[in-house]
Amino acid sequence: MIDELAEAITELRVYVEASIDFSDEEIDFLSEGGVAQRLDGILQTLDRVMEQARQGAILKEGMTVAIAGRPNAGKSSLLNALAGRETAIVTDIAGTTRDILSEQIQIDGMPLHIIDTAGLRDSEDRVEQEGIRRAREAIGQADRILLLVDASQENLPLDSLPEYLSALGLGQADPGKLTLVENKIDLLQRAPAIRESDGQGTPAVVKLSALQNAGLDLLREHLKQCMGYQSGTEGGFIARSRHLHALRKARSDLQQAATQLRQHQAGELVAEDLRHAHRHLGEITGEFTTDDLLGRIFSSFCIGK
């Protein structure tokens, strides 16, 4: 799949470079719409490859999920429920968890690294302060953040979520990684439920009871969907983090090339962005040199003496 993408970019580079270096041959890609359409097609193909690569990376390396929230929200209970064993100590004493606890589990073959963090609050205890510092660091590095609230004690409207996060010292958290989990619904005699994100910045909301194991199946399905995972999907492949990084860089360069083409009509910059995108794909498949490109140009066009 990467080879096919690289070949499509090669063909586009050949045409663009030839039109720049051999302008007297009347090759003018800037006045044509074909290049823009081909570039859009490459971007769409790359997006599909990235989606499969991301799922492959999950299968290979798993994703990290951090459980965050105030003390006594039920974070350790949720860790134990997901792990299926008593990994973390659970008490009604605030601040029981003072360090990072982690557990590796699988959901339909998908590896998950679940992290239980110290309750986020102001504390005069130096040990707890260090635990809270580590908690915020782990939360910032996680692929997914489960923000746990005690539904029996707190009613958290979604429009007040930014202020709530700031109060916890998580004002810089990526909202795209966030899932709000309303725990202890058994105390309110409510049924488990889920409301997925609207895709416009409003996070998903999962209502469950970690202690009663009610709604855990909804959370598991939600975690799979967050990373685009589907059990038994065919046609995927095992990708590594460096593959995803290279694909993201290539996509950024291709998007920049499209901008240079449409907004600025800057042919030389389009060619340079395409070269960078090609180089990033080469990190996965192998290097494509300038001499290779020149060979393709002269074999593709009847260039005058």
Tab-separated table of C-alpha atoms in Angstrom:
chain	number	residue	atom	x	y	z
A	1	MET	CA	0.000	0.000	0.000
A	2	ILE	CA	2.847	2.381	0.788
A	3	ASP	CA	4.545	1.450	-2.476
A	4	GLU	CA	1.392	2.373	-4.388
A	5	LEU	CA	1.248	5.715	-2.589
A	6	ALA	CA	4.923	6.363	-3.307
A	7	GLU	CA	4.383	5.516	-6.989
A	8	ALA	CA	1.472	7.973	-7.200
A	9	ILE	CA	3.619	10.705	-5.659
A	10	THR	CA	6.487	9.801	-8.004
A	11	GLU	CA	4.252	10.266	-11.037
A	12	LEU	CA	3.074	13.608	-9.707
A	13	ARG	CA	6.633	14.735	-8.938
A	14	VAL	CA	7.777	13.759	-12.439
A	15	TYR	CA	5.093	15.945	-13.999
A	16	VAL	CA	5.628	18.905	-11.661
A	17	GLU	CA	9.429	18.844	-11.863
A	18	ALA	CA	9.361	18.522	-15.658
A	19	SER	CA	7.037	21.501	-15.970
A	20	ILE	CA	9.431	23.593	-13.869
A	21	ASP	CA	12.772	22.484	-15.305
A	22	PHE	CA	11.639	22.243	-18.914
A	23	SER	CA	9.180	25.104	-19.194
A	24	ASP	CA	9.825	25.474	-22.931
A	25	GLU	CA	8.196	22.078	-23.430
A	26	GLU	CA	4.832	23.725	-22.711
A	27	ILE	CA	4.066	21.634	-19.649
A	28	ASP	CA	2.024	23.907	-17.397
A	29	PHE	CA	0.511	22.030	-14.464
A	30	LEU	CA	-0.490	25.225	-12.658
A	31	SER	CA	-3.102	26.044	-15.274
A	32	GLU	CA	-4.572	22.553	-15.162
A	33	GLY	CA	-6.941	21.071	-12.605
A	34	GLY	CA	-5.613	17.562	-12.977
A	35	VAL	CA	-2.732	17.957	-10.546
A	36	ALA	CA	-4.990	19.219	-7.775
A	37	GLN	CA	-7.371	16.305	-8.325
A	38	ARG	CA	-4.544	13.773	-8.272
A	39	LEU	CA	-3.175	15.348	-5.110
A	40	ASP	CA	-6.591	15.095	-3.444
A	41	GLY	CA	-6.787	11.446	-4.456
A	42	ILE	CA	-3.387	10.732	-2.915
A	43	LEU	CA	-4.473	12.408	0.322
A	44	GLN	CA	-7.643	10.318	0.472
A	45	THR	CA	-5.668	7.129	-0.093
A	46	LEU	CA	-3.154	8.157	2.548
A	47	ASP	CA	-5.950	8.728	5.056
A	48	ARG	CA	-7.195	5.184	4.480
A	49	VAL	CA	-3.701	3.792	4.922
A	50	MET	CA	-3.230	5.793	8.118
A	51	GLU	CA	-6.469	4.425	9.565
A	52	GLN	CA	-5.322	0.862	8.967
A	53	ALA	CA	-1.842	1.684	10.232
A	54	ARG	CA	-3.266	3.143	13.407
A	55	GLN	CA	-5.238	-0.020	14.051
A	56	GLY	CA	-2.122	-2.046	13.316
A	57	ALA	CA	-0.183	-0.016	15.853
A	58	ILE	CA	-2.861	-0.770	18.447
A	59	LEU	CA	-2.521	-4.484	17.776
A	60	LYS	CA	1.254	-4.214	17.997
A	61	GLU	CA	1.801	-1.849	20.912
A	62	GLY	CA	-1.569	-1.156	22.531
A	63	MET	CA	-2.876	2.183	23.704
A	64	THR	CA	-2.454	3.898	27.046
A	65	VAL	CA	-5.581	4.902	28.966
A	66	ALA	CA	-5.224	7.138	32.034
A	67	ILE	CA	-7.954	7.229	34.684
A	68	ALA	CA	-8.118	10.729	36.182
A	69	GLY	CA	-10.321	12.538	38.656
A	70	ARG	CA	-10.727	13.769	42.194
A	71	PRO	CA	-10.054	11.526	45.214
A	72	ASN	CA	-12.760	8.915	45.903
A	73	ALA	CA	-14.239	9.186	42.410
A	74	GLY	CA	-13.726	5.430	42.016
A	75	LYS	CA	-10.583	5.370	39.873
A	76	SER	CA	-9.029	2.361	41.599
A	77	SER	CA	-12.354	0.513	41.496
A	78	LEU	CA	-12.525	1.109	37.746
A	79	LEU	CA	-8.961	-0.161	37.291
A	80	ASN	CA	-9.802	-3.311	39.235
A	81	ALA	CA	-13.029	-3.831	37.292
A	82	LEU	CA	-11.275	-3.520	33.924
A	83	ALA	CA	-8.376	-5.708	35.045
A	84	GLY	CA	-10.657	-8.334	36.567
A	85	ARG	CA	-8.624	-8.508	39.760
A	86	GLU	CA	-7.789	-6.458	42.853
A	87	THR	CA	-4.790	-4.574	41.494
A	88	ALA	CA	-5.344	-1.323	43.394
A	89	ILE	CA	-6.250	-0.782	47.044
A	90	VAL	CA	-9.786	0.556	47.375
A	91	THR	CA	-10.880	2.442	50.508
A	92	ASP	CA	-13.156	5.334	51.330
A	93	ILE	CA	-10.108	7.309	52.545
A	94	ALA	CA	-9.226	10.130	50.164
A	95	GLY	CA	-5.692	9.971	48.780
A	96	THR	CA	-5.241	6.193	49.073
A	97	THR	CA	-3.539	6.044	45.654
A	98	ARG	CA	-0.331	8.065	45.806
A	99	ASP	CA	1.656	6.659	42.905
A	100	ILE	CA	1.053	5.495	39.361
A	101	LEU	CA	-0.530	2.049	39.134
A	102	SER	CA	-0.718	0.308	35.774
A	103	GLU	CA	-2.283	-2.858	34.469
A	104	GLN	CA	-2.138	-4.441	31.024
A	105	ILE	CA	-5.358	-5.988	29.762
A	106	GLN	CA	-6.862	-7.028	26.429
A	107	ILE	CA	-10.226	-6.252	24.903
A	108	ASP	CA	-11.009	-8.577	21.995
A	109	GLY	CA	-7.282	-8.965	21.440
A	110	MET	CA	-6.559	-5.239	21.687
A	111	PRO	CA	-3.836	-4.502	24.274
A	112	LEU	CA	-4.619	-1.711	26.731
A	113	HIS	CA	-2.294	-0.137	29.248
A	114	ILE	CA	-4.603	1.136	31.999
A	115	ILE	CA	-3.112	3.674	34.413
A	116	ASP	CA	-4.665	4.563	37.758
A	117	THR	CA	-3.469	7.956	38.985
A	118	ALA	CA	-3.520	9.775	42.293
A	119	GLY	CA	-6.609	11.827	43.049
A	120	LEU	CA	-6.185	15.395	41.806
A	121	ARG	CA	-6.549	17.944	44.576
A	122	ASP	CA	-4.594	20.495	46.593
A	123	SER	CA	-2.571	18.742	49.277
A	124	GLU	CA	-0.016	19.703	51.911
A	125	ASP	CA	1.375	16.164	52.007
A	126	ARG	CA	4.693	16.085	50.130
A	127	VAL	CA	4.303	12.437	49.149
A	128	GLU	CA	0.821	13.021	47.795
A	129	GLN	CA	2.021	16.139	45.970
A	130	GLU	CA	4.614	14.047	44.135
A	131	GLY	CA	1.937	11.473	43.278
A	132	ILE	CA	-0.277	14.216	41.862
A	133	ARG	CA	2.627	15.595	39.808
A	134	ARG	CA	3.262	12.142	38.361
A	135	ALA	CA	-0.453	11.724	37.737
A	136	ARG	CA	-0.654	14.901	35.649
A	137	GLU	CA	2.431	13.863	33.693
A	138	ALA	CA	0.971	10.421	32.928
A	139	ILE	CA	-2.378	11.937	31.955
A	140	GLY	CA	-0.654	14.305	29.545
A	141	GLN	CA	1.103	11.412	27.793
A	142	ALA	CA	-1.901	9.078	27.574
A	143	ASP	CA	-3.666	8.155	24.328
A	144	ARG	CA	-7.023	8.358	26.111
A	145	ILE	CA	-8.151	10.085	29.319
A	146	LEU	CA	-11.058	8.759	31.344
A	147	LEU	CA	-12.185	11.657	33.535
A	148	LEU	CA	-14.023	10.023	36.421
A	149	VAL	CA	-16.585	11.907	38.497
A	150	ASP	CA	-18.669	10.643	41.398
A	151	ALA	CA	-22.174	11.031	39.978
A	152	SER	CA	-23.664	10.769	43.467
A	153	GLN	CA	-21.685	13.800	44.621
A	154	GLU	CA	-21.037	15.923	41.527
A	155	ASN	CA	-23.233	17.057	38.673
A	156	LEU	CA	-20.858	18.148	35.924
A	157	PRO	CA	-22.530	19.942	32.998
A	158	LEU	CA	-20.476	19.596	29.826
A	159	ASP	CA	-20.348	23.355	29.317
A	160	SER	CA	-18.482	23.702	32.626
A	161	LEU	CA	-15.950	20.995	31.736
A	162	PRO	CA	-13.110	23.425	30.796
A	163	GLU	CA	-13.308	25.114	34.203
A	164	TYR	CA	-13.450	21.727	35.930
A	165	LEU	CA	-10.330	20.550	34.103
A	166	SER	CA	-8.495	23.762	34.962
A	167	ALA	CA	-9.355	23.294	38.624
A	168	LEU	CA	-7.766	19.829	38.451
A	169	GLY	CA	-4.645	21.220	36.788
A	170	LEU	CA	-5.562	19.602	33.470
A	171	GLY	CA	-6.321	22.757	31.527
A	172	GLN	CA	-3.857	21.755	28.803
A	173	ALA	CA	-5.392	18.311	28.264
A	174	ASP	CA	-6.353	17.515	24.682
A	175	PRO	CA	-10.192	17.522	24.589
A	176	GLY	CA	-10.077	15.077	21.679
A	177	LYS	CA	-8.627	12.448	24.020
A	178	LEU	CA	-11.206	12.933	26.752
A	179	THR	CA	-14.083	10.696	27.841
A	180	LEU	CA	-16.250	11.724	30.782
A	181	VAL	CA	-17.148	8.760	33.004
A	182	GLU	CA	-19.956	9.272	35.519
A	183	ASN	CA	-19.333	6.614	38.162
A	184	LYS	CA	-21.407	5.280	41.099
A	185	ILE	CA	-24.725	5.429	39.257
A	186	ASP	CA	-25.850	2.542	41.465
A	187	LEU	CA	-26.172	5.019	44.338
A	188	LEU	CA	-28.615	7.002	42.209
A	189	GLN	CA	-30.414	3.884	40.972
A	190	ARG	CA	-29.693	4.784	37.361
A	191	ALA	CA	-29.089	2.461	34.433
A	192	PRO	CA	-25.787	2.386	32.513
A	193	ALA	CA	-25.751	4.546	29.403
A	194	ILE	CA	-23.423	6.101	26.873
A	195	ARG	CA	-23.534	9.180	24.691
A	196	GLU	CA	-20.827	9.300	22.048
A	197	SER	CA	-18.960	12.469	21.121
A	198	ASP	CA	-20.608	14.762	18.591
A	199	GLY	CA	-17.271	15.291	16.866
A	200	GLN	CA	-17.463	19.021	17.571
A	201	GLY	CA	-15.470	19.087	20.794
A	202	THR	CA	-18.109	17.636	23.117
A	203	PRO	CA	-16.656	14.503	24.753
A	204	ALA	CA	-18.366	11.162	25.038
A	205	VAL	CA	-20.126	10.426	28.335
A	206	VAL	CA	-20.282	6.943	29.855
A	207	LYS	CA	-22.480	6.296	32.903
A	208	LEU	CA	-21.525	3.221	34.905
A	209	SER	CA	-20.875	1.651	38.265
A	210	ALA	CA	-17.348	0.281	38.611
A	211	LEU	CA	-18.202	-1.342	41.945
A	212	GLN	CA	-21.206	-3.197	40.499
A	213	ASN	CA	-19.545	-3.902	37.116
A	214	ALA	CA	-22.501	-2.198	35.465
A	215	GLY	CA	-21.791	-0.439	32.176
A	216	LEU	CA	-18.253	-1.809	31.813
A	217	ASP	CA	-19.195	-3.381	28.473
A	218	LEU	CA	-20.226	0.063	27.184
A	219	LEU	CA	-16.874	1.487	28.212
A	220	ARG	CA	-14.960	-1.363	26.564
A	221	GLU	CA	-16.802	-0.878	23.270
A	222	HIS	CA	-16.203	2.858	23.491
A	223	LEU	CA	-12.451	2.359	23.949
A	224	LYS	CA	-12.329	0.140	20.876
A	225	GLN	CA	-14.173	2.727	18.806
A	226	CYS	CA	-11.899	5.529	20.010
A	227	MET	CA	-8.931	3.885	18.322
A	228	GLY	CA	-10.835	2.671	15.267
A	229	TYR	CA	-10.602	-0.947	16.337
A	230	GLN	CA	-12.960	-3.615	15.038
A	231	SER	CA	-12.662	-7.221	16.056
A	232	GLY	CA	-11.831	-9.534	13.174
A	233	THR	CA	-11.087	-6.720	10.694
A	234	GLU	CA	-9.390	-8.039	7.579
A	235	GLY	CA	-6.879	-6.237	5.425
A	236	GLY	CA	-5.071	-4.520	8.278
A	237	PHE	CA	-1.373	-4.730	8.930
A	238	ILE	CA	0.964	-4.467	11.876
A	239	ALA	CA	2.372	-0.943	12.046
A	240	ARG	CA	4.903	0.558	14.394
A	241	SER	CA	4.898	4.017	15.955
A	242	ARG	CA	7.619	5.176	13.575
A	243	HIS	CA	5.444	4.143	10.629
A	244	LEU	CA	2.594	6.286	11.925
A	245	HIS	CA	4.984	9.183	12.485
A	246	ALA	CA	6.266	8.937	8.908
A	247	LEU	CA	2.725	8.782	7.520
A	248	ARG	CA	1.653	11.830	9.548
A	249	LYS	CA	4.661	13.796	8.283
A	250	ALA	CA	3.947	12.753	4.697
A	251	ARG	CA	0.324	13.829	5.024
A	252	SER	CA	1.333	17.214	6.440
A	253	ASP	CA	3.648	17.775	3.474
A	254	LEU	CA	0.980	16.753	0.956
A	255	GLN	CA	-1.561	19.052	2.588
A	256	GLN	CA	0.992	21.863	2.406
A	257	ALA	CA	1.560	21.104	-1.289
A	258	ALA	CA	-2.190	21.386	-1.922
A	259	THR	CA	-2.216	24.768	-0.171
A	260	GLN	CA	0.750	26.033	-2.193
A	261	LEU	CA	-0.958	24.902	-5.391
A	262	ARG	CA	-4.410	26.327	-4.765
A	263	GLN	CA	-3.688	29.502	-2.829
A	264	HIS	CA	-0.273	30.639	-4.024
A	265	GLN	CA	0.312	28.947	-7.399
A	266	ALA	CA	3.858	28.323	-6.183
A	267	GLY	CA	5.143	25.514	-8.390
A	268	GLU	CA	8.597	25.252	-6.846
A	269	LEU	CA	7.128	24.989	-3.351
A	270	VAL	CA	4.674	22.325	-4.496
A	271	ALA	CA	7.602	20.329	-5.845
A	272	GLU	CA	9.519	20.714	-2.586
A	273	ASP	CA	6.584	19.603	-0.450
A	274	LEU	CA	6.072	16.577	-2.674
A	275	ARG	CA	9.761	15.735	-2.295
A	276	HIS	CA	9.491	15.857	1.502
A	277	ALA	CA	6.355	13.679	1.479
A	278	HIS	CA	8.125	11.173	-0.767
A	279	ARG	CA	11.127	11.117	1.566
A	280	HIS	CA	8.943	10.344	4.593
A	281	LEU	CA	7.323	7.409	2.789
A	282	GLY	CA	10.829	6.287	1.872
A	283	GLU	CA	11.533	5.900	5.587
A	284	ILE	CA	9.119	2.956	5.433
A	285	THR	CA	9.782	1.471	2.005
A	286	GLY	CA	13.290	2.607	1.057
A	287	GLU	CA	14.974	5.682	-0.410
A	288	PHE	CA	14.000	7.198	-3.785
A	289	THR	CA	16.898	9.322	-5.042
A	290	THR	CA	17.114	12.408	-7.256
A	291	ASP	CA	18.747	10.313	-9.962
A	292	ASP	CA	15.767	7.969	-9.849
A	293	LEU	CA	13.461	10.935	-10.375
A	294	LEU	CA	15.490	12.302	-13.289
A	295	GLY	CA	15.435	8.890	-14.922
A	296	ARG	CA	11.648	8.834	-14.656
A	297	ILE	CA	11.389	12.354	-16.111
A	298	PHE	CA	13.461	11.549	-19.196
A	299	SER	CA	11.639	8.262	-19.713
A	300	SER	CA	8.233	9.949	-19.400
A	301	PHE	CA	8.707	13.008	-21.615
A	302	CYS	CA	10.238	13.597	-25.011
A	303	ILE	CA	12.621	16.324	-23.844
A	304	GLY	CA	14.343	18.338	-26.593
A	305	LYS	CA	18.108	18.497	-27.021
